[in-house]
Each structure stands twice: as C-alpha cells, then as structure tokens.
GROMACS .gro file of C-alpha atoms in nm:
model
  414
    1MET     CA    1  -6.074   0.908   4.007
    2THR     CA    2  -5.930   0.883   4.353
    3ASP     CA    3  -6.070   0.650   4.613
    4SER     CA    4  -6.201   0.942   4.814
    5LYS     CA    5  -6.389   1.081   4.520
    6ARG     CA    6  -6.527   0.736   4.444
    7ARG     CA    7  -6.647   0.699   4.799
    8LYS     CA    8  -6.813   1.040   4.788
    9GLY     CA    9  -6.992   0.946   4.465
   10LEU     CA   10  -7.116   0.620   4.606
   11MET     CA   11  -7.238   0.793   4.916
   12ALA     CA   12  -7.432   1.047   4.707
   13ALA     CA   13  -7.583   0.775   4.496
   14SER     CA   14  -7.672   0.581   4.802
   15ALA     CA   15  -7.834   0.885   4.951
   16LEU     CA   16  -8.032   0.943   4.632
   17LEU     CA   17  -8.148   0.586   4.616
   18GLY     CA   18  -8.230   0.602   4.981
   19GLY     CA   19  -8.441   0.908   4.912
   20VAL     CA   20  -8.615   0.731   4.633
   21LEU     CA   21  -8.680   0.438   4.856
   22VAL     CA   22  -8.812   0.665   5.123
   23LEU     CA   23  -9.036   0.844   4.879
   24THR     CA   24  -9.156   0.515   4.739
   25ALA     CA   25  -9.215   0.384   5.084
   26CYS     CA   26  -9.413   0.697   5.174
   27SER     CA   27  -9.620   0.665   4.860
   28GLY     CA   28  -9.691   0.305   4.932
   29SER     CA   29  -9.790   0.395   5.286
   30ASP     CA   30 -10.043   0.659   5.156
   31ASP     CA   31 -10.213   0.405   4.932
   32LYS     CA   32 -10.258   0.163   5.214
   33ALA     CA   33 -10.392   0.435   5.448
   34SER     CA   34 -10.643   0.551   5.187
   35GLY     CA   35 -10.773   0.204   5.136
   36SER     CA   36 -10.814   0.155   5.506
   37GLY     CA   37 -11.015   0.485   5.531
   38GLU     CA   38 -11.265   0.385   5.262
   39SER     CA   39 -11.318   0.053   5.425
   40ALA     CA   40 -11.382   0.218   5.761
   41GLN     CA   41 -11.638   0.461   5.609
   42SER     CA   42 -11.820   0.181   5.434
   43GLN     CA   43 -11.834  -0.010   5.756
   44ALA     CA   44 -11.962   0.300   5.939
   45ASP     CA   45 -12.234   0.358   5.673
   46ALA     CA   46 -12.338  -0.004   5.693
   47ALA     CA   47 -12.353   0.013   6.070
   48ALA     CA   48 -12.559   0.333   6.056
   49ALA     CA   49 -12.799   0.178   5.809
   50LYS     CA   50 -12.847  -0.118   6.038
   51LYS     CA   51 -12.930   0.120   6.322
   52SER     CA   52 -13.182   0.336   6.122
   53SER     CA   53 -13.554   0.266   6.160
   54LYS     CA   54 -13.725   0.112   5.862
   55ALA     CA   55 -14.049   0.287   5.958
   56ASP     CA   56 -14.145   0.529   5.678
   57ILE     CA   57 -14.370   0.815   5.798
   58THR     CA   58 -14.578   1.027   5.558
   59ILE     CA   59 -14.750   1.349   5.665
   60THR     CA   60 -15.012   1.514   5.444
   61PRO     CA   61 -15.039   1.787   5.335
   62LYS     CA   62 -14.672   1.819   5.249
   63ASP     CA   63 -14.454   2.046   5.454
   64GLY     CA   64 -14.503   2.407   5.346
   65SER     CA   65 -14.841   2.353   5.176
   66ASP     CA   66 -15.100   2.630   5.174
   67ASN     CA   67 -15.468   2.633   5.073
   68ALA     CA   68 -15.493   2.289   5.233
   69SER     CA   69 -15.833   2.128   5.278
   70ILE     CA   70 -15.998   2.156   5.619
   71ASN     CA   71 -16.152   1.810   5.583
   72ASN     CA   72 -15.943   1.516   5.473
   73SER     CA   73 -15.605   1.665   5.396
   74ALA     CA   74 -15.454   1.623   5.743
   75ALA     CA   75 -15.329   1.269   5.800
   76VAL     CA   76 -15.026   1.075   5.917
   77THR     CA   77 -14.949   0.727   5.788
   78VAL     CA   78 -14.659   0.485   5.834
   79SER     CA   79 -14.536   0.183   5.643
   80LYS     CA   80 -14.299  -0.082   5.783
   81GLY     CA   81 -14.381   0.021   6.135
   82THR     CA   82 -14.639   0.156   6.379
   83LEU     CA   83 -14.705   0.507   6.502
   84THR     CA   84 -14.610   0.565   6.864
   85GLY     CA   85 -14.703   0.929   6.888
   86VAL     CA   86 -14.856   1.211   6.682
   87THR     CA   87 -14.906   1.569   6.793
   88MET     CA   88 -15.083   1.837   6.594
   89THR     CA   89 -15.095   2.197   6.710
   90THR     CA   90 -15.190   2.537   6.578
   91ALA     CA   91 -14.924   2.803   6.542
   92ASP     CA   92 -15.003   2.931   6.893
   93GLY     CA   93 -14.958   2.586   7.045
   94THR     CA   94 -15.322   2.482   7.080
   95ALA     CA   95 -15.344   2.104   7.058
   96VAL     CA   96 -15.566   1.936   6.798
   97ALA     CA   97 -15.734   1.616   6.912
   98GLY     CA   98 -15.691   1.312   6.692
   99ALA     CA   99 -15.698   0.934   6.696
  100LEU     CA  100 -15.481   0.644   6.583
  101SER     CA  101 -15.629   0.366   6.376
  102ALA     CA  102 -15.668   0.027   6.543
  103ASP     CA  103 -15.352  -0.105   6.377
  104LYS     CA  104 -15.161   0.214   6.463
  105THR     CA  105 -15.059   0.276   6.104
  106SER     CA  106 -15.256   0.599   6.055
  107TRP     CA  107 -15.376   0.906   6.246
  108LYS     CA  108 -15.636   1.173   6.172
  109PRO     CA  109 -15.775   1.474   6.358
  110ASP     CA  110 -16.110   1.417   6.526
  111ALA     CA  111 -16.285   1.718   6.376
  112GLN     CA  112 -16.281   1.951   6.078
  113LEU     CA  113 -15.991   2.196   6.082
  114GLU     CA  114 -16.028   2.572   6.089
  115ARG     CA  115 -15.983   2.781   5.777
  116SER     CA  116 -15.683   3.013   5.737
  117THR     CA  117 -15.488   2.838   6.014
  118THR     CA  118 -15.132   2.709   6.026
  119TYR     CA  119 -15.086   2.362   6.178
  120LYS     CA  120 -14.771   2.181   6.287
  121VAL     CA  121 -14.748   1.803   6.294
  122ALA     CA  122 -14.483   1.590   6.468
  123ALA     CA  123 -14.491   1.213   6.431
  124GLU     CA  124 -14.292   0.925   6.578
  125ALA     CA  125 -14.294   0.559   6.477
  126LYS     CA  126 -14.109   0.235   6.549
  127ASP     CA  127 -14.020  -0.051   6.321
  128SER     CA  128 -14.025  -0.421   6.414
  129ALA     CA  129 -13.679  -0.391   6.567
  130GLY     CA  130 -13.790  -0.111   6.794
  131LEU     CA  131 -13.592   0.154   6.610
  132VAL     CA  132 -13.752   0.500   6.615
  133ALA     CA  133 -13.823   0.733   6.320
  134HIS     CA  134 -13.940   1.097   6.332
  135GLU     CA  135 -14.113   1.328   6.083
  136ASN     CA  136 -14.233   1.689   6.105
  137ALA     CA  137 -14.441   1.914   5.879
  138SER     CA  138 -14.625   2.244   5.881
  139PHE     CA  139 -14.911   2.353   5.653
  140THR     CA  140 -15.176   2.624   5.628
  141THR     CA  141 -15.543   2.562   5.550
  142VAL     CA  142 -15.741   2.744   5.284
  143SER     CA  143 -15.849   3.096   5.376
  144PRO     CA  144 -16.208   3.221   5.375
  145THR     CA  145 -16.112   3.447   5.084
  146ASN     CA  146 -16.006   3.146   4.877
  147SER     CA  147 -16.290   2.914   4.974
  148PHE     CA  148 -16.668   2.891   4.957
  149ILE     CA  149 -16.938   2.719   5.158
  150GLY     CA  150 -17.304   2.653   5.091
  151THR     CA  151 -17.573   2.714   5.351
  152PHE     CA  152 -17.847   2.460   5.292
  153THR     CA  153 -18.204   2.391   5.395
  154PRO     CA  154 -18.371   2.179   5.525
  155GLU     CA  155 -18.172   2.072   5.828
  156ASP     CA  156 -18.024   1.729   5.878
  157GLY     CA  157 -18.268   1.494   6.049
  158SER     CA  158 -18.570   1.718   6.006
  159THR     CA  159 -18.918   1.619   5.893
  160VAL     CA  160 -19.064   1.852   5.630
  161GLY     CA  161 -19.360   1.889   5.400
  162VAL     CA  162 -19.386   1.758   5.045
  163GLY     CA  163 -19.304   2.096   4.892
  164MET     CA  164 -18.969   2.148   5.060
  165PRO     CA  165 -18.690   2.188   4.802
  166VAL     CA  166 -18.322   2.150   4.881
  167SER     CA  167 -18.201   2.509   4.867
  168ILE     CA  168 -17.831   2.598   4.881
  169ASN     CA  169 -17.698   2.952   4.912
  170PHE     CA  170 -17.325   2.998   4.851
  171ASP     CA  171 -17.119   3.265   5.023
  172LYS     CA  172 -16.921   3.335   4.704
  173GLN     CA  173 -17.029   3.379   4.343
  174ILE     CA  174 -16.998   3.049   4.161
  175THR     CA  175 -16.875   3.081   3.803
  176ASN     CA  176 -16.794   2.714   3.751
  177LYS     CA  177 -17.149   2.599   3.815
  178ALA     CA  178 -17.108   2.261   3.644
  179ALA     CA  179 -16.816   2.159   3.868
  180VAL     CA  180 -17.004   2.260   4.182
  181GLN     CA  181 -17.329   2.096   4.076
  182LYS     CA  182 -17.143   1.772   3.999
  183GLY     CA  183 -17.023   1.779   4.359
  184ILE     CA  184 -17.382   1.788   4.489
  185THR     CA  185 -17.623   1.498   4.467
  186VAL     CA  186 -17.982   1.477   4.590
  187THR     CA  187 -18.163   1.143   4.589
  188SER     CA  188 -18.494   1.017   4.724
  189SER     CA  189 -18.591   0.676   4.856
  190SER     CA  190 -18.900   0.715   4.636
  191GLY     CA  191 -18.683   0.696   4.324
  192GLN     CA  192 -18.805   1.033   4.197
  193GLU     CA  193 -18.572   1.211   3.958
  194VAL     CA  194 -18.424   1.521   4.121
  195VAL     CA  195 -18.288   1.812   3.917
  196CYS     CA  196 -18.106   2.122   4.041
  197HIS     CA  197 -18.174   2.471   3.911
  198TRP     CA  198 -17.950   2.778   3.942
  199PHE     CA  199 -18.141   3.093   4.026
  200SER     CA  200 -17.820   3.296   4.039
  201THR     CA  201 -17.445   3.255   4.083
  202GLN     CA  202 -17.507   3.207   4.456
  203ARG     CA  203 -17.827   3.002   4.480
  204MET     CA  204 -17.916   2.656   4.358
  205ASP     CA  205 -18.239   2.469   4.444
  206CYS     CA  206 -18.311   2.100   4.380
  207ARG     CA  207 -18.649   1.927   4.352
  208PRO     CA  208 -18.840   1.652   4.167
  209GLU     CA  209 -19.097   1.722   3.895
  210ASP     CA  210 -19.387   1.678   4.136
  211TYR     CA  211 -19.401   1.714   4.513
  212TRP     CA  212 -19.193   1.468   4.712
  213LYS     CA  213 -19.365   1.139   4.787
  214GLU     CA  214 -19.497   1.141   5.142
  215ASN     CA  215 -19.303   0.933   5.398
  216SER     CA  216 -18.994   0.917   5.178
  217THR     CA  217 -18.636   1.000   5.276
  218VAL     CA  218 -18.421   1.248   5.087
  219THR     CA  219 -18.040   1.248   5.098
  220LEU     CA  220 -17.820   1.545   5.014
  221LYS     CA  221 -17.449   1.481   4.963
  222LEU     CA  222 -17.203   1.768   4.945
  223ALA     CA  223 -16.870   1.654   4.800
  224LEU     CA  224 -16.727   2.002   4.745
  225ASP     CA  225 -16.393   1.965   4.918
  226GLY     CA  226 -16.132   2.100   4.676
  227VAL     CA  227 -16.384   2.180   4.400
  228GLU     CA  228 -16.291   2.506   4.227
  229GLY     CA  229 -16.613   2.707   4.220
  230ALA     CA  230 -16.448   3.019   4.080
  231SER     CA  231 -16.093   3.110   3.989
  232GLY     CA  232 -15.881   3.042   4.298
  233VAL     CA  233 -16.186   2.976   4.517
  234TYR     CA  234 -16.234   2.619   4.644
  235GLY     CA  235 -16.505   2.430   4.825
  236VAL     CA  236 -16.443   2.300   5.175
  237GLN     CA  237 -16.759   2.103   5.253
  238GLN     CA  238 -16.789   1.729   5.271
  239LYS     CA  239 -17.118   1.635   5.430
  240THR     CA  240 -17.417   1.404   5.401
  241VAL     CA  241 -17.761   1.527   5.509
  242THR     CA  242 -18.084   1.330   5.527
  243PHE     CA  243 -18.436   1.453   5.594
  244HIS     CA  244 -18.776   1.289   5.604
  245ILE     CA  245 -19.087   1.384   5.408
  246GLY     CA  246 -19.398   1.377   5.625
  247ARG     CA  247 -19.763   1.352   5.528
  248ASN     CA  248 -19.887   1.524   5.215
  249GLN     CA  249 -20.052   1.849   5.330
  250VAL     CA  250 -20.150   2.108   5.069
  251SER     CA  251 -20.373   2.406   5.150
  252TYR     CA  252 -20.572   2.600   4.891
  253VAL     CA  253 -20.647   2.969   4.952
  254ASP     CA  254 -20.919   3.119   4.735
  255ALA     CA  255 -20.928   3.498   4.770
  256LYS     CA  256 -21.262   3.511   4.588
  257THR     CA  257 -21.449   3.275   4.822
  258LYS     CA  258 -21.228   3.388   5.112
  259GLU     CA  259 -21.175   3.033   5.227
  260MET     CA  260 -20.878   2.803   5.272
  261LYS     CA  261 -20.921   2.430   5.226
  262VAL     CA  262 -20.659   2.218   5.398
  263THR     CA  263 -20.604   1.879   5.238
  264GLU     CA  264 -20.410   1.576   5.353
  265ASP     CA  265 -20.328   1.304   5.103
  266GLY     CA  266 -20.575   1.471   4.867
  267LYS     CA  267 -20.869   1.480   5.111
  268THR     CA  268 -21.003   1.801   5.267
  269ILE     CA  269 -20.959   1.788   5.644
  270LYS     CA  270 -21.058   2.146   5.731
  271THR     CA  271 -21.205   2.460   5.574
  272ILE     CA  272 -21.100   2.790   5.731
  273PRO     CA  273 -21.237   3.143   5.665
  274ILE     CA  274 -20.960   3.385   5.563
  275SER     CA  275 -20.899   3.748   5.476
  276ALA     CA  276 -20.647   3.797   5.195
  277GLY     CA  277 -20.492   4.115   5.056
  278SER     CA  278 -20.716   4.410   4.993
  279PRO     CA  279 -20.775   4.537   4.635
  280GLU     CA  280 -20.502   4.794   4.699
  281HIS     CA  281 -20.255   4.538   4.837
  282THR     CA  282 -20.335   4.210   4.666
  283THR     CA  283 -20.174   3.881   4.767
  284TYR     CA  284 -19.940   3.699   4.528
  285GLU     CA  285 -20.093   3.404   4.348
  286GLY     CA  286 -19.924   3.071   4.294
  287ILE     CA  287 -19.764   2.784   4.482
  288MET     CA  288 -19.592   2.885   4.805
  289VAL     CA  289 -19.395   2.676   5.053
  290MET     CA  290 -19.387   2.735   5.426
  291SER     CA  291 -19.030   2.831   5.513
  292GLU     CA  292 -19.048   2.960   5.872
  293LYS     CA  293 -19.287   2.946   6.170
  294TYR     CA  294 -19.316   3.187   6.463
  295LYS     CA  295 -19.556   3.155   6.752
  296GLN     CA  296 -19.540   3.535   6.770
  297THR     CA  297 -19.344   3.790   6.570
  298ARG     CA  298 -19.331   4.161   6.498
  299MET     CA  299 -19.454   4.293   6.165
  300ASN     CA  300 -19.356   4.647   6.069
  301GLY     CA  301 -19.472   4.802   5.742
  302THR     CA  302 -19.145   4.983   5.678
  303THR     CA  303 -18.966   4.653   5.621
  304VAL     CA  304 -19.181   4.583   5.316
  305GLY     CA  305 -19.236   4.937   5.191
  306PHE     CA  306 -19.569   5.017   5.354
  307THR     CA  307 -19.522   5.368   5.492
  308ASP     CA  308 -19.738   5.678   5.534
  309ASN     CA  309 -19.654   6.014   5.380
  310ASP     CA  310 -19.455   6.100   5.691
  311GLY     CA  311 -19.236   5.792   5.641
  312LYS     CA  312 -19.382   5.606   5.937
  313ALA     CA  313 -19.503   5.248   5.909
  314GLU     CA  314 -19.864   5.197   5.804
  315TYR     CA  315 -19.869   4.926   6.069
  316ASP     CA  316 -19.640   4.802   6.346
  317ILE     CA  317 -19.774   4.502   6.531
  318LYS     CA  318 -19.530   4.361   6.784
  319ASP     CA  319 -19.707   4.034   6.862
  320VAL     CA  320 -19.855   3.887   6.545
  321PRO     CA  321 -19.960   3.534   6.647
  322HIS     CA  322 -19.904   3.206   6.465
  323ALA     CA  323 -19.707   3.349   6.172
  324ILE     CA  324 -19.595   3.122   5.888
  325ARG     CA  325 -19.368   3.269   5.619
  326LEU     CA  326 -19.459   3.205   5.253
  327THR     CA  327 -19.219   3.439   5.069
  328SER     CA  328 -18.888   3.605   5.147
  329SER     CA  329 -19.045   3.940   5.052
  330GLY     CA  330 -19.283   3.926   5.348
  331THR     CA  331 -19.597   3.727   5.262
  332PHE     CA  332 -19.724   3.535   5.565
  333LEU     CA  333 -20.013   3.315   5.662
  334HIS     CA  334 -20.082   3.440   6.014
  335GLY     CA  335 -20.327   3.491   6.295
  336ASN     CA  336 -20.513   3.823   6.325
  337TYR     CA  337 -20.658   3.937   6.660
  338TRP     CA  338 -20.698   4.308   6.579
  339GLY     CA  339 -20.951   4.269   6.299
  340ALA     CA  340 -21.320   4.215   6.354
  341LYS     CA  341 -21.420   3.850   6.354
  342SER     CA  342 -21.675   3.930   6.084
  343VAL     CA  343 -21.410   4.005   5.816
  344PHE     CA  344 -21.284   3.648   5.795
  345GLY     CA  345 -21.463   3.473   5.514
  346ALA     CA  346 -21.623   3.803   5.408
  347VAL     CA  347 -21.372   4.079   5.322
  348ASN     CA  348 -21.010   4.093   5.203
  349THR     CA  349 -20.846   4.357   5.420
  350SER     CA  350 -20.475   4.277   5.461
  351HIS     CA  351 -20.160   4.431   5.313
  352GLY     CA  352 -20.096   4.111   5.116
  353CYS     CA  353 -20.081   3.841   5.380
  354VAL     CA  354 -20.342   3.572   5.440
  355GLY     CA  355 -20.508   3.632   5.777
  356LEU     CA  356 -20.690   3.384   6.001
  357SER     CA  357 -20.897   3.466   6.307
  358ASP     CA  358 -20.691   3.451   6.628
  359THR     CA  359 -20.664   3.575   6.985
  360LYS     CA  360 -20.395   3.801   7.130
  361GLY     CA  361 -20.122   3.605   7.308
  362ALA     CA  362 -20.125   3.303   7.073
  363ASN     CA  363 -20.247   3.070   7.348
  364ASP     CA  364 -20.611   3.027   7.253
  365THR     CA  365 -20.631   2.668   7.128
  366THR     CA  366 -20.979   2.718   6.984
  367THR     CA  367 -20.885   2.960   6.705
  368PRO     CA  368 -20.846   2.869   6.337
  369ALA     CA  369 -20.496   3.023   6.334
  370TYR     CA  370 -20.388   2.804   6.628
  371TRP     CA  371 -20.518   2.494   6.451
  372MET     CA  372 -20.340   2.581   6.128
  373TYR     CA  373 -20.014   2.659   6.304
  374THR     CA  374 -20.007   2.336   6.501
  375HIS     CA  375 -20.106   2.125   6.200
  376SER     CA  376 -19.839   2.270   5.971
  377ILE     CA  377 -19.471   2.193   5.925
  378ILE     CA  378 -19.198   2.365   5.727
  379GLY     CA  379 -19.228   2.254   5.366
  380ASP     CA  380 -19.606   2.231   5.357
  381VAL     CA  381 -19.763   2.384   5.047
  382VAL     CA  382 -20.009   2.673   5.021
  383VAL     CA  383 -20.166   2.742   4.680
  384VAL     CA  384 -20.318   3.089   4.645
  385SER     CA  385 -20.563   3.186   4.369
  386HIS     CA  386 -20.808   3.456   4.254
  387THR     CA  387 -20.628   3.748   4.414
  388GLY     CA  388 -20.582   3.952   4.096
  389ASP     CA  389 -20.208   3.974   4.155
  390LYS     CA  390 -19.922   3.816   3.957
  391THR     CA  391 -19.779   3.472   4.025
  392VAL     CA  392 -19.508   3.479   4.288
  393ALA     CA  393 -19.152   3.463   4.150
  394PRO     CA  394 -18.997   3.113   4.180
  395ASP     CA  395 -18.701   3.249   4.377
  396ASN     CA  396 -18.912   3.459   4.616
  397GLY     CA  397 -18.891   3.213   4.900
  398LEU     CA  398 -18.884   2.838   4.833
  399ASN     CA  399 -19.133   2.866   4.549
  400GLY     CA  400 -18.966   2.699   4.253
  401TRP     CA  401 -19.282   2.495   4.196
  402ASN     CA  402 -19.413   2.792   3.997
  403MET     CA  403 -19.171   2.699   3.719
  404ASN     CA  404 -19.268   2.413   3.489
  405TRP     CA  405 -19.042   2.110   3.460
  406THR     CA  406 -18.893   2.211   3.126
  407GLU     CA  407 -18.803   2.556   3.255
  408TRP     CA  408 -18.668   2.405   3.574
  409LYS     CA  409 -18.439   2.160   3.397
  410ALA     CA  410 -18.313   2.434   3.168
  411GLY     CA  411 -18.156   2.596   3.474
  412SER     CA  412 -17.932   2.297   3.541
  413ALA     CA  413 -17.559   2.333   3.466
  414VAL     CA  414 -17.503   1.963   3.394
   0.00000   0.00000   0.00000
C-alpha cells in the first residue's frame, strides 16, 4: 500500500470515528437536555401547587342535578378556608338572597326555592394564605309534575275547638301511604295518642281517640322533603305547625225538642230554640265540627241539588247571617231572618240546615244566632240527633269522630 493510499485510509477512519464521536456527543447531549426538562416541569408543578388555594368548596346539589329539593338541597360549604362571596341566580339572572354562617364556612338561601327552576351558583373562598379558590354549579329543582304538597288545616298559630282534627289534602294521589305517613307526626302537650287515618289516596286526617284536651297545644311536623309518595313523585314540604286548643265547647242539637244546648267544660251555658230540616229534607245526624264561619254568605239551592221543576233554585238567599259550616256538602248552623219567629223551637222547616232566629244585616247583637256565632270558634263540636236521617259520613267535612277508634286506627298505613 502506498503512502498516499495509507493516508487516505487513515483520513476515512478518522472521519468515521469523528462521526461516531459526534453522534455519541449528540446522544449524550439529548440525555442531559431531557433530564433538565423533567426537573424544570417538576419545579413548575411544585411552584403551582404552592400557589393554589387549599380552600375546598362544595356546592350542593351537584352540578347538573335535576329534581333537586326546594328546601335544604341548596348549600355552599368550604373546608380549609372561608367563603368570601356566593351568588345564586335563576336562569334569567334574578338574584337569590342568602346568608353566610357566622364563621363564613357555609352559605344558604334565605327562603324556600321555587319548583321547576334552574339555579346557578358561583362561590369564592380564601385559604389562610389568602389564596383564592372558585367553584360553579347549576341545578334544577323538582317540577310540580314530579312533586306533591299537602294543604293542611288548622292554620299555624290558630286557636281551635276540641273537635278540630289535623286534616291534610294532597295535590297528587299518594300510593306509598306508609312512607308519607311516616314523614308526618302529630303530637299533643296533653300526651294523648294521635293516629292518622286515610280517607282516600289524597286525604289523611289525624286525631286522638277522644276530643283534644282543652288548653293543650298540638304540633304538626311535615318532614316530606324527598319522600317518594308515588312513583317518581316526591314531597317538598318541611314545616312545623303548632295550634292551640281552646275551651271545651260542645253543642247538642235535638231535632225532636227543637232545642240546642251549648255546653262548656260539660256544663250547659245556653239553650237556644232551633229549626232543623223538615221531614222532606232532614238534617244529618252525628258529630259535626265547625269548619268555616261567615258573618254573611249567599246560599243557593242549586249548589246542593235543591231545584224546582224548571231547574231554578228552590231558594237563593244572598245574605244569610252568621253562617257556620258543619259539612262540606252544605250543612250549616246559621241565622234565619226570613222565617217567622214562632217556628224556632216549634217546627222543623229548613232544607237540612240548623236555623237560629236572627235579624237581617247580621248586626243585631240580641239574637240567638249572633250569640252563637260570637261564642263559637272553628273546631267546636255540634252533635245532632233525632232528625230521622242517617249519620253524616266521617269524610263529609271534618267529621271523623263518627268513626269508632278501632275503625279509625284501621285506616292508618303504619
């Protein structure tokens, strides 16, 4: 091999080795760069973590929820921090008032929410380092179609007579009666046992075995929020109601003697002449509870089926004075100014009501009807006898007292 060829070979080898060295150097450089990148990312993550708020905000119901409760479902809470701001609005932007707790760790709306409404919640909180956290959610409350409510009587804070039951009428048919009844409790300061009775899928009344003890206090608690009353239909009420039982007034109407004896705490305080239903239109017998009072009201025969052959009402009196309802079907204890004074205590002439002598205008304070009206309260008891008619149905008005205790308890779902 000549020297020139040897030199060329060495140069080629050198070039090859140089290339290898370059490649190796490049490879080594990549490894070092990669390692530096991972270290930088880790440092960035650590720095970001140090700068993130530790405050942990929770909004209920969860974002996207539907059929949410209108009572207690809406709330914002925070751990490891304090709330600095919460806004709640409806879908159209209407603000919902609410309040922070004293320690600023929770927030709730001031009032019950509306059904079938979408709400948006935005919350902000700070941790001990002053770092801010945010959370947002949107939910929709239960619709009227998928919920039920119960309309109850008597009213909260009212004073009623000893015969007043707790009566609840539901706006949907209740098929899961046991679940709903378990969500309703009625207690008395007298210690009397109270049992509820279902008259239908939409009405439940509650009472003790005997009349309420006078001067006692009765408490009704509705814990129906979220209770499934029927398939896909949930309760929305959460409420406590109290009412007071007044003096024990029970009046006894005797259609045979045509008198009414009014008793208080078992003693007769007044005897009033009456005119009950005529032989053609007898008055129901049985125990009846006063459910409504009107100083004056209109009574039209067509509303209760009393019409002439021409279809017109047998009577239409636009100003019946001192009217007290005894049944939902139209039996009243009321004043009568159009009848002769001589009929009271002597003849039964009405279409089924119990009439007392009165004066047109309902302002004559000397009449028996005025006295009875002013001495009566909703829930007082009227017991009617000797009319020749049947006993009033227990669900015709607030008249469940016409059912004995065994029958009453048999209507309970629990």
